[in-house]
XYZ file of N, CA and C in Angstrom:
426
model
N 118.996 102.880 78.239
C 119.271 101.993 78.338
C 119.451 101.359 79.695
N 119.123 100.152 80.117
C 119.198 99.923 81.858
C 120.628 99.481 81.904
N 120.982 99.664 83.268
C 122.476 99.186 83.613
C 122.598 98.207 84.629
N 121.787 96.975 84.596
C 121.830 96.150 85.703
C 123.361 95.660 85.953
N 123.200 95.182 87.165
C 124.598 94.552 87.455
C 124.522 93.677 88.431
N 124.617 92.158 87.487
C 124.058 90.862 87.804
C 125.242 90.302 88.286
N 125.151 89.267 89.114
C 126.115 88.593 89.793
C 126.617 87.447 88.776
N 127.795 86.724 88.972
C 128.114 85.729 87.937
C 126.752 84.599 87.817
N 125.967 84.564 88.607
C 125.138 83.133 88.632
C 124.089 84.310 88.179
N 123.421 85.674 88.440
C 122.555 86.295 87.746
C 123.123 86.264 86.204
N 123.940 86.389 85.664
C 124.212 86.518 84.518
C 124.197 85.509 83.443
N 124.406 84.049 84.379
C 124.179 83.058 84.108
C 122.586 82.828 83.491
N 122.058 82.761 84.526
C 120.298 82.867 84.379
C 120.098 83.879 82.941
N 120.292 84.940 83.293
C 119.996 85.787 82.295
C 120.265 85.482 80.955
N 121.687 85.187 80.840
C 121.920 84.649 79.325
C 121.366 83.210 78.905
N 120.949 82.375 80.184
C 120.790 80.955 79.593
C 119.171 81.332 79.154
N 118.352 81.896 80.242
C 117.067 82.241 79.990
C 116.637 82.717 78.694
N 117.461 83.757 78.524
C 117.203 84.578 76.967
C 117.557 83.567 75.874
N 118.772 82.841 76.030
C 118.840 82.160 74.655
C 117.741 81.145 74.712
N 117.239 80.413 75.806
C 116.244 79.754 75.575
C 114.752 80.059 74.929
N 114.665 81.282 75.427
C 113.501 81.962 75.161
C 113.413 82.453 73.447
N 114.755 82.589 73.398
C 114.830 82.993 71.576
C 115.107 82.063 70.670
N 115.173 80.708 71.608
C 115.135 79.449 70.617
C 114.065 79.228 70.418
N 113.097 79.040 71.475
C 111.558 78.913 71.314
C 110.852 79.982 70.060
N 111.620 80.997 70.495
C 110.765 82.227 69.727
C 111.213 81.760 67.885
N 112.319 81.297 67.921
C 113.231 80.763 66.652
C 112.294 79.736 65.804
N 112.041 78.554 67.027
C 111.336 77.493 66.521
C 110.132 77.871 65.918
N 109.149 78.832 66.794
C 108.054 79.223 66.219
C 107.897 79.995 64.983
N 108.825 81.342 64.842
C 108.440 81.914 63.700
C 109.729 81.572 62.560
N 110.580 80.825 62.835
C 111.466 80.480 61.533
C 111.836 79.016 61.630
N 111.134 78.246 62.003
C 111.371 76.690 62.008
C 112.409 76.392 62.630
N 113.273 76.602 63.646
C 114.439 76.288 64.333
C 115.600 76.855 63.254
N 115.505 77.510 62.845
C 116.689 78.367 62.054
C 117.880 78.501 62.696
N 119.140 77.571 62.500
C 120.342 77.932 63.733
C 121.202 79.056 63.260
N 120.963 79.754 62.197
C 121.593 80.953 61.637
C 120.943 82.216 62.180
N 119.518 82.039 62.433
C 119.077 83.172 63.167
C 119.144 82.885 64.705
N 119.299 82.021 65.206
C 119.789 81.463 66.598
C 121.496 82.058 66.554
N 122.407 81.913 65.882
C 123.198 82.329 65.905
C 123.523 83.971 66.216
N 122.942 84.533 65.052
C 122.870 86.029 64.983
C 122.416 86.559 66.440
N 120.785 85.663 66.702
C 120.548 86.298 68.106
C 121.261 86.178 69.443
N 122.356 85.386 69.421
C 122.999 84.760 70.800
C 124.441 85.951 70.736
N 124.614 86.511 69.545
C 125.596 87.597 69.664
C 125.749 88.940 70.638
N 124.049 89.593 70.202
C 123.693 90.655 71.184
C 123.517 90.318 72.618
N 123.059 88.947 72.935
C 122.952 88.441 74.348
C 124.506 88.147 74.855
N 125.305 87.767 73.929
C 126.374 87.891 74.576
C 127.005 89.053 75.104
N 127.098 90.342 74.543
C 127.667 91.448 74.970
C 126.833 92.028 75.739
N 125.302 91.888 75.874
C 124.685 92.423 76.877
C 125.041 91.391 78.404
N 125.298 90.603 78.261
C 125.555 89.694 79.679
C 127.040 90.428 80.058
N 127.881 90.456 78.990
C 129.307 90.858 79.428
C 129.293 92.352 80.044
N 128.002 93.477 79.070
C 128.184 94.664 79.659
C 127.627 94.948 81.252
N 126.734 93.962 81.504
C 125.905 93.667 82.679
C 126.207 93.088 83.984
N 127.395 92.233 83.759
C 127.715 91.630 85.059
C 128.585 92.688 85.898
N 128.666 92.466 87.008
C 129.298 93.126 88.248
C 130.821 93.212 87.798
N 131.438 93.989 88.003
C 132.856 94.215 87.957
C 133.669 93.109 88.621
N 133.048 92.727 89.879
C 133.693 91.756 90.733
C 133.685 90.264 89.879
N 132.340 90.135 88.828
C 132.311 88.625 88.402
C 132.267 88.936 86.841
N 133.255 89.810 86.437
C 133.698 89.721 84.770
C 134.353 88.544 84.280
N 134.964 88.083 85.131
C 135.437 86.498 84.432
C 134.252 85.514 84.029
N 133.147 85.619 84.768
C 131.940 84.563 84.555
C 131.594 84.746 82.878
N 131.431 86.032 82.489
C 130.773 86.302 81.383
C 131.149 85.234 80.018
N 132.501 85.420 80.026
C 133.027 84.511 78.754
C 132.776 83.028 79.133
N 132.818 82.901 80.328
C 132.381 81.315 80.632
C 130.930 80.838 80.468
N 129.954 81.828 80.902
C 128.836 81.372 80.533
C 128.080 81.266 79.720
N 128.411 81.986 78.965
C 128.027 82.339 77.281
C 127.899 81.069 76.439
N 128.901 80.116 76.532
C 128.974 78.550 75.783
C 128.288 77.912 76.664
N 127.555 77.958 77.352
C 126.953 77.152 78.405
C 125.331 77.346 78.126
N 125.005 78.783 77.861
C 124.023 79.358 77.620
C 123.596 79.154 76.199
N 124.831 78.948 75.182
C 124.241 78.524 73.997
C 123.923 77.308 73.707
N 124.454 76.495 74.485
C 124.373 75.273 74.339
C 122.681 74.700 74.799
N 122.732 75.466 76.172
C 121.290 75.176 76.739
C 119.993 75.900 75.588
N 120.329 76.720 74.948
C 119.245 77.537 74.206
C 118.897 76.258 72.820
N 120.352 75.959 72.429
C 119.878 74.750 71.295
C 118.898 73.619 71.703
N 118.707 73.299 72.504
C 117.779 72.144 73.143
C 116.311 72.110 72.320
N 115.762 73.260 72.380
C 114.338 73.407 71.758
C 114.401 73.229 70.298
N 115.700 73.756 69.375
C 115.744 73.644 67.966
C 116.752 72.797 67.668
N 117.471 71.783 68.502
C 118.334 70.860 67.771
C 117.402 69.763 67.022
N 117.854 69.344 66.443
C 117.297 67.875 65.225
C 117.209 66.942 66.389
N 116.247 66.120 66.544
C 116.277 64.997 67.453
C 116.056 63.785 66.479
N 115.488 63.922 65.372
C 115.305 62.374 64.625
C 114.603 61.637 65.096
N 113.847 62.160 66.095
C 112.694 60.909 66.353
C 113.484 59.518 67.359
N 114.471 59.949 67.597
C 115.224 58.636 67.902
C 115.444 59.092 69.767
N 114.433 59.753 70.393
C 114.219 59.943 71.861
C 115.589 60.617 72.472
N 115.957 60.214 73.718
C 117.166 61.080 74.558
C 118.610 60.894 73.409
N 118.869 59.522 72.958
C 120.099 59.574 72.350
C 120.086 60.452 71.107
N 118.699 60.145 70.471
C 118.491 61.253 68.854
C 118.884 62.758 69.120
N 118.146 62.924 70.478
C 118.119 64.672 71.051
C 119.364 64.947 71.156
N 120.498 63.872 71.728
C 121.821 64.326 72.138
C 122.806 64.235 70.895
N 122.382 63.585 70.126
C 123.236 63.777 68.763
C 123.002 64.604 67.854
N 121.649 65.198 67.886
C 121.302 66.465 67.364
C 121.472 67.721 67.979
N 121.716 67.467 69.221
C 122.794 68.982 70.159
C 124.166 68.794 69.726
N 124.724 67.605 69.643
C 126.087 67.735 69.388
C 126.532 68.316 67.825
N 125.522 67.910 66.841
C 125.657 67.997 65.709
C 125.316 69.750 65.250
N 124.338 70.103 66.238
C 124.123 71.345 66.157
C 125.525 72.319 66.665
N 126.050 71.990 67.746
C 127.207 72.530 68.019
C 128.240 72.508 67.324
N 128.440 71.468 66.604
C 129.476 71.340 65.570
C 129.255 72.247 64.485
N 128.084 72.557 63.945
C 127.820 73.386 62.782
C 127.821 74.865 63.179
N 127.781 74.945 64.291
C 127.468 76.384 64.769
C 128.283 76.801 65.896
N 129.980 76.226 65.421
C 130.696 76.509 66.267
C 131.337 78.293 65.774
N 131.033 78.517 64.739
C 131.388 79.755 64.499
C 130.758 80.999 65.270
N 129.381 80.603 65.179
C 128.749 81.535 66.462
C 129.263 81.496 67.969
N 129.339 80.279 68.143
C 129.656 80.213 69.763
C 130.851 80.841 69.752
N 131.862 80.512 69.095
C 133.355 81.184 69.335
C 133.105 82.898 68.792
N 132.220 83.427 68.137
C 132.248 84.598 67.867
C 131.725 85.099 68.921
N 130.678 84.860 69.601
C 129.753 85.189 70.807
C 130.808 85.076 71.941
N 131.465 84.145 72.079
C 132.370 84.224 73.501
C 133.537 85.456 73.159
N 133.995 85.373 72.005
C 135.018 86.063 71.827
C 134.385 87.799 71.974
N 133.195 87.727 71.669
C 132.554 89.200 71.721
C 132.613 89.494 73.190
N 132.067 88.609 74.064
C 132.281 88.619 75.460
C 133.328 88.705 76.273
N 134.394 87.976 75.569
C 135.992 88.229 76.357
C 136.249 89.761 75.719
N 136.025 90.277 74.786
C 136.546 91.288 74.400
C 135.907 92.460 75.493
N 134.487 92.579 75.484
C 133.773 93.524 76.263
C 134.326 93.468 77.626
N 134.326 92.131 78.281
C 135.069 91.886 79.525
C 136.649 92.772 79.548
N 137.283 92.407 78.666
C 138.722 93.034 78.931
C 138.678 94.461 78.910
N 138.156 94.752 77.901
C 137.745 96.347 77.936
C 137.379 96.882 79.316
N 136.255 96.229 79.708
C 135.718 96.556 80.926
C 136.841 96.450 82.195
N 137.303 95.577 82.243
C 138.509 95.231 83.314
C 139.659 96.366 83.104
N 140.562 96.692 81.931
C 141.523 97.740 81.536
C 140.820 98.885 81.882
N 139.447 99.386 81.970
C 138.998 100.755 82.039
C 138.772 100.607 83.615
N 138.216 99.707 84.093
C 138.514 99.525 85.941
C 139.646 99.725 86.135
N 140.656 99.148 85.953
C 142.060 99.013 86.625
C 142.732 100.388 86.087
N 142.522 101.299 85.161
C 143.138 102.440 84.745
C 142.560 103.353 85.770
N 141.316 103.204 86.116
C 140.441 104.237 86.985
C 140.953 104.091 88.611
N 141.359 102.975 89.100
C 141.586 102.528 90.376
C 143.050 103.125 90.444
N 143.870 102.949 89.271
C 145.380 103.519 89.312
C 145.066 105.089 89.853
N 144.492 105.570 88.851
C 144.354 107.194 88.607
C 143.873 107.687 89.954
N 142.863 106.845 90.601
C 142.369 106.984 91.919
C 143.631 106.959 93.142
N 144.796 106.151 93.034
C 145.674 105.787 93.623
C 146.517 106.560 93.743
N 146.967 107.223 92.583
C 147.527 108.376 92.213
C 147.449 109.856 92.799
N 145.996 109.882 92.614
C 145.159 111.024 93.136
C 145.513 111.024 94.522
N 145.276 109.763 95.235
C 145.314 109.865 96.884
C 146.516 110.177 97.224
N 147.670 109.640 96.495
C 148.869 109.852 97.084
C 149.537 111.483 96.752
N 148.791 111.912 95.934
C 148.950 113.259 95.796
C 148.448 114.366 96.738
N 147.199 113.912 97.518
C 146.769 114.215 98.373
C 145.021 114.779 97.828
N 144.682 114.908 96.542
C 143.262 114.919 96.124
C 142.721 114.011 94.958
N 141.569 113.781 95.015
C 140.982 113.272 94.075
C 140.971 113.680 92.771
N 140.548 113.091 91.780
C 140.285 113.808 90.318
C 139.065 114.565 90.641
N 139.211 115.894 89.882
C 137.960 116.748 89.842
C 138.256 117.813 90.960
N 139.112 117.854 91.522
C 139.631 118.642 92.688
C 138.969 118.396 94.072
N 138.345 117.077 94.357
C 137.703 116.886 95.370
C 138.869 116.437 96.470
N 138.457 116.426 97.461
C 139.495 116.111 98.817
C 139.262 114.687 99.223
N 140.102 113.852 99.534
C 139.717 112.345 99.830
C 139.201 112.530 101.204
N 138.188 111.335 101.941
C 137.651 111.337 103.021
C 137.999 110.997 104.064
């Protein structure tokens, strides 16, 4: 499995582009099923949270709801009402699919929290080892 390290902006672009592409595919194959879109949103959230750089961890739970909204554009019902109809369709889709939105955001938040705790524990172990004069694994500090 690839292990890219995305910046905050890169994570936003990845997540937004993925959700838009999946929404277009959903529109073609499933006639814009919002349930299919919501199910596809969850792995994109987890991948975004896994692939963002350690310095940009806080951005993942912020960008996934924005990407969810951006991805809804091709499948939201516009009711033939132009821009205002599209906006109302988008708001309605967001209201009806809030469970998927909250679930994906929660999944990204949990992954990011686990990564941050792991990162902090590694840094603490490294500091303790340096204070003792050796790094974990018996290596000497440089």
